Short mmCIF file of C-alpha atoms in Angstrom, two decimals:
data_model
loop_
_atom_site.label_atom_id
_atom_site.label_comp_id
_atom_site.label_asym_id
_atom_site.label_seq_id
_atom_site.Cartn_x
_atom_site.Cartn_y
_atom_site.Cartn_z
CA MET O 185 33.05 -69.61 -24.56
CA SER O 186 35.01 -68.72 -21.44
CA TRP O 187 37.40 -65.80 -21.57
CA ILE O 188 38.58 -66.09 -17.97
CA GLY O 189 42.32 -65.62 -17.95
CA ARG O 190 42.44 -64.98 -21.69
CA THR O 191 44.16 -61.84 -22.92
CA ILE O 192 42.65 -60.00 -25.85
CA ARG O 193 45.66 -58.68 -27.77
CA LYS O 194 45.76 -55.21 -29.27
CA GLU O 195 45.27 -54.64 -32.97
CA LYS O 196 47.70 -52.57 -34.99
CA LYS O 197 45.05 -49.81 -35.14
CA MET O 198 44.93 -49.50 -31.33
CA GLY O 199 45.59 -46.07 -29.91
CA ASN O 200 48.73 -45.59 -27.90
CA VAL O 201 47.92 -45.28 -24.20
CA THR O 202 51.14 -44.95 -22.27
CA TYR O 203 52.39 -43.99 -18.86
CA LYS O 204 53.52 -40.64 -20.25
CA ASN O 205 50.04 -39.88 -21.68
CA GLN O 206 48.37 -39.87 -18.26
CA PRO O 207 48.06 -36.25 -17.06
CA ALA O 208 47.82 -36.95 -13.33
CA ILE O 209 51.03 -38.96 -13.45
CA ASN O 210 52.82 -36.10 -15.19
CA LYS O 211 51.53 -33.54 -12.66
CA THR O 212 52.78 -35.59 -9.71
CA ASN O 213 55.97 -36.88 -11.35
CA GLY O 214 54.61 -40.43 -11.07
CA SER O 215 53.86 -40.17 -7.37
CA ILE O 216 50.20 -41.18 -7.38
CA PRO O 217 48.79 -42.97 -4.33
CA LEU O 218 46.52 -45.96 -4.99
CA ALA O 219 43.70 -44.27 -3.10
CA GLY O 220 43.50 -41.60 -5.79
CA THR O 221 44.88 -38.19 -6.46
CA GLU O 222 43.85 -34.62 -5.88
CA TYR O 223 44.33 -33.91 -9.59
CA ILE O 224 41.06 -34.77 -11.30
CA TYR O 225 41.61 -35.14 -15.00
CA THR O 226 39.71 -36.20 -18.07
CA VAL O 227 40.95 -38.31 -20.93
CA GLN O 228 40.47 -36.64 -24.29
CA LYS O 229 40.31 -39.76 -26.46
CA VAL O 230 38.69 -43.18 -26.61
CA LEU O 231 40.88 -45.61 -24.71
CA TRP O 232 39.29 -48.88 -25.88
CA PRO O 233 40.62 -50.25 -29.14
CA GLU O 234 38.00 -51.32 -31.71
CA GLN O 235 38.51 -55.00 -30.83
CA ILE O 236 37.61 -54.39 -27.17
CA GLU O 237 34.57 -52.25 -28.05
CA ALA O 238 33.36 -55.01 -30.40
CA PHE O 239 33.79 -57.58 -27.64
CA LEU O 240 31.97 -55.41 -25.06
CA LYS O 241 29.00 -55.09 -27.43
CA THR O 242 28.66 -58.89 -27.40
CA GLN O 243 28.04 -58.67 -23.66
CA PHE O 244 25.13 -56.20 -23.88
CA VAL O 245 21.64 -57.42 -23.03
CA GLY O 246 18.74 -55.14 -24.02
CA LYS O 247 18.85 -51.37 -23.52
CA THR O 248 22.32 -50.26 -22.36
CA LEU O 249 23.47 -47.31 -20.23
CA HIS O 250 27.15 -46.40 -20.50
CA VAL O 251 28.17 -44.72 -17.22
CA CYS O 252 31.39 -42.62 -17.17
CA CYS O 253 31.30 -42.90 -20.97
CA GLY O 254 33.99 -40.35 -21.76
CA LYS O 255 34.57 -40.20 -25.52
CA SER O 256 33.32 -43.75 -26.15
CA LEU O 257 30.09 -44.00 -28.15
CA LEU O 258 29.13 -47.41 -26.74
CA GLY O 259 25.65 -47.84 -25.28
CA ASP O 260 22.13 -46.72 -26.14
CA VAL O 261 22.36 -43.91 -23.59
CA ARG O 262 25.64 -42.31 -22.49
CA LEU O 263 26.16 -40.68 -19.07
CA ASP O 264 29.11 -38.57 -18.00
CA MET O 265 29.86 -35.61 -15.75
CA ASP O 266 31.94 -33.87 -18.43
CA GLU O 267 29.61 -32.12 -20.85
CA SER O 268 32.40 -31.81 -23.45
CA ASN O 269 31.95 -35.58 -24.03
CA ASN O 270 28.42 -34.83 -25.35
CA PRO O 271 26.69 -37.45 -23.18
CA ASP O 272 22.92 -37.92 -23.25
CA ILE O 273 22.83 -37.42 -19.47
CA ILE O 274 25.17 -35.05 -17.63
CA CYS O 275 25.49 -35.97 -13.95
CA ASP O 276 27.73 -37.46 -11.28
CA ALA O 277 27.68 -41.24 -11.74
CA SER O 278 27.73 -41.80 -7.98
CA ASN O 279 24.28 -40.16 -7.71
CA MET O 280 22.07 -40.70 -10.76
CA LYS O 281 18.77 -40.72 -8.81
CA ASP O 282 17.41 -37.54 -10.42
CA TYR O 283 18.23 -38.79 -13.92
CA VAL O 284 17.89 -42.58 -14.06
CA LYS O 285 15.08 -44.73 -12.59
CA ASP O 286 15.60 -47.97 -10.67
CA GLY O 287 16.18 -50.83 -13.12
CA GLU O 288 15.69 -48.57 -16.13
CA PHE O 289 18.39 -50.32 -18.20
CA GLU O 290 18.95 -54.02 -18.77
CA THR O 291 22.72 -53.52 -19.02
CA VAL O 292 24.95 -50.92 -17.40
CA LEU O 293 28.54 -50.55 -18.64
CA CYS O 294 31.02 -48.60 -16.53
CA ASP O 295 34.75 -47.86 -16.76
CA PRO O 296 35.07 -45.30 -13.96
CA PRO O 297 37.91 -42.84 -13.46
CA TYR O 298 40.88 -44.32 -11.65
CA ASN O 299 41.30 -41.36 -9.35
CA GLY O 300 37.87 -41.31 -7.71
CA LYS O 301 37.67 -40.87 -3.96
CA PHE O 302 37.05 -43.99 -1.87
CA GLN O 303 33.46 -43.11 -0.87
CA TRP O 304 32.65 -42.06 -4.44
CA ASN O 305 33.62 -45.55 -5.66
CA HIS O 306 31.32 -47.18 -3.06
CA ASP O 307 28.42 -44.91 -4.03
CA LEU O 308 29.04 -45.63 -7.72
CA LEU O 309 28.94 -49.40 -7.18
CA GLU O 310 25.55 -49.06 -5.45
CA GLU O 311 24.18 -46.85 -8.22
CA LEU O 312 25.20 -49.30 -10.95
CA ILE O 313 23.05 -52.10 -9.55
CA ARG O 314 20.22 -49.69 -8.74
CA VAL O 315 19.85 -48.62 -12.39
CA ALA O 316 20.56 -52.07 -13.96
CA SER O 317 17.89 -54.74 -14.13
CA ARG O 318 19.89 -57.63 -15.62
CA ARG O 319 23.61 -57.00 -16.11
CA VAL O 320 26.51 -54.80 -14.94
CA ILE O 321 29.76 -54.71 -16.92
CA PHE O 322 32.51 -53.09 -14.88
CA GLN O 323 36.06 -52.37 -16.03
CA HIS O 324 38.68 -51.30 -13.53
CA TRP O 325 41.91 -52.38 -11.87
CA PHE O 326 39.86 -54.06 -9.12
CA MET O 327 36.92 -56.46 -9.22
CA PRO O 328 33.91 -55.55 -7.04
CA VAL O 329 33.32 -59.18 -6.08
CA LYS O 330 33.14 -61.12 -2.84
CA LYS O 331 34.64 -64.59 -2.36
CA ASP O 332 31.25 -66.19 -3.12
CA GLY O 333 31.25 -64.58 -6.58
CA GLY O 334 28.68 -61.99 -5.62
CA TYR O 335 28.75 -58.29 -6.39
CA LYS O 336 30.08 -56.39 -3.35
CA LYS O 337 26.94 -54.26 -2.91
CA ALA O 338 24.37 -57.02 -3.54
CA HIS O 339 26.14 -60.37 -3.37
CA GLU O 340 22.93 -62.30 -2.63
CA THR O 341 21.28 -61.42 -5.96
CA TRP O 342 24.07 -60.29 -8.32
CA LYS O 343 26.69 -62.89 -9.30
CA MET O 344 29.80 -62.71 -11.44
CA THR O 345 29.19 -64.60 -14.67
CA GLY O 346 32.34 -63.59 -16.53
CA CYS O 347 35.75 -62.07 -16.01
CA TYR O 348 37.82 -60.89 -18.95
CA VAL O 349 41.33 -59.50 -19.05
CA TRP O 350 42.96 -57.46 -21.77
CA GLN O 351 46.26 -55.63 -21.90
CA PRO O 352 46.56 -52.15 -23.36
CA ARG O 353 49.92 -50.77 -24.37
CA THR O 354 51.08 -49.19 -21.12
CA TYR O 355 54.38 -48.44 -19.49
CA PHE O 356 54.05 -51.15 -16.84
CA GLY O 357 52.05 -53.62 -18.93
CA ARG O 358 49.14 -53.55 -16.49
CA VAL O 359 45.91 -55.21 -17.49
CA GLN O 360 42.30 -54.11 -17.62
CA VAL O 361 39.79 -56.36 -15.87
CA VAL O 362 36.23 -56.52 -17.18
CA SER O 363 33.85 -58.10 -14.64
CA VAL O 364 30.35 -59.12 -15.74
CA PHE O 365 27.61 -59.50 -13.13
CA ASP O 366 24.09 -60.80 -13.71
CA ASN O 367 21.03 -60.35 -11.55
CA THR O 368 20.08 -63.86 -10.43
CA ALA O 369 16.72 -62.63 -9.11
CA ASN O 370 15.62 -62.20 -12.76
CA LYS O 371 16.21 -65.86 -13.67
#
C-alpha cells in the first residue's frame, strides 16, 4: 500500500498542537528564522496522535531505537538529551558514539527538534545511518533525500522506500513528512 501524498487525518482524541502552544514562537513573538532559534525548548507532551503512533509501529523492522524520543514511548530503546523524558539513553543525538554501536538497531526512528543548529542537523543525519542497520524513519519539515531517492549522507546505499504526510492541528495547517529509508546493501 502506498501512502505517498496521502494525508492521515486526526482522530477526535488527538491532542491540540497549535501555533500558540509552541514556546519558542511565544518568546520571539512569532519571529523565528527557518535556520533555528536561540531559544532551545522542550515539548512537555506527546505530539503524535494515537493513529500516527500506530502507523509508525507498522514501519518498524526488528529492534528499534527512538532518537529524540521526547515523551513518546515508541521504540524498544528510547534516546533523548532531556533526562526528564526518562529515556533509556541520555545523550546528544548528534553524537551517540559512546552509547550506541554501529548498526546496533535494525530501525531508527527520529523526529528531531525543529530548532537545531545547521551543523547539528548534519551530524544527526550521519549518526542515524551509523546506528541503523536496515531502516531509518525520519519525521521533519524537510526530507533528507537527494534527487536519486538516496539518503543525503549515504545516497549510494540508503534509498527512500516511503514518504508519508500527515497534518496535525496547527495554526498554519503545515504538514509533517515521514521519510522512510532502507539500507539497500542489506538486500
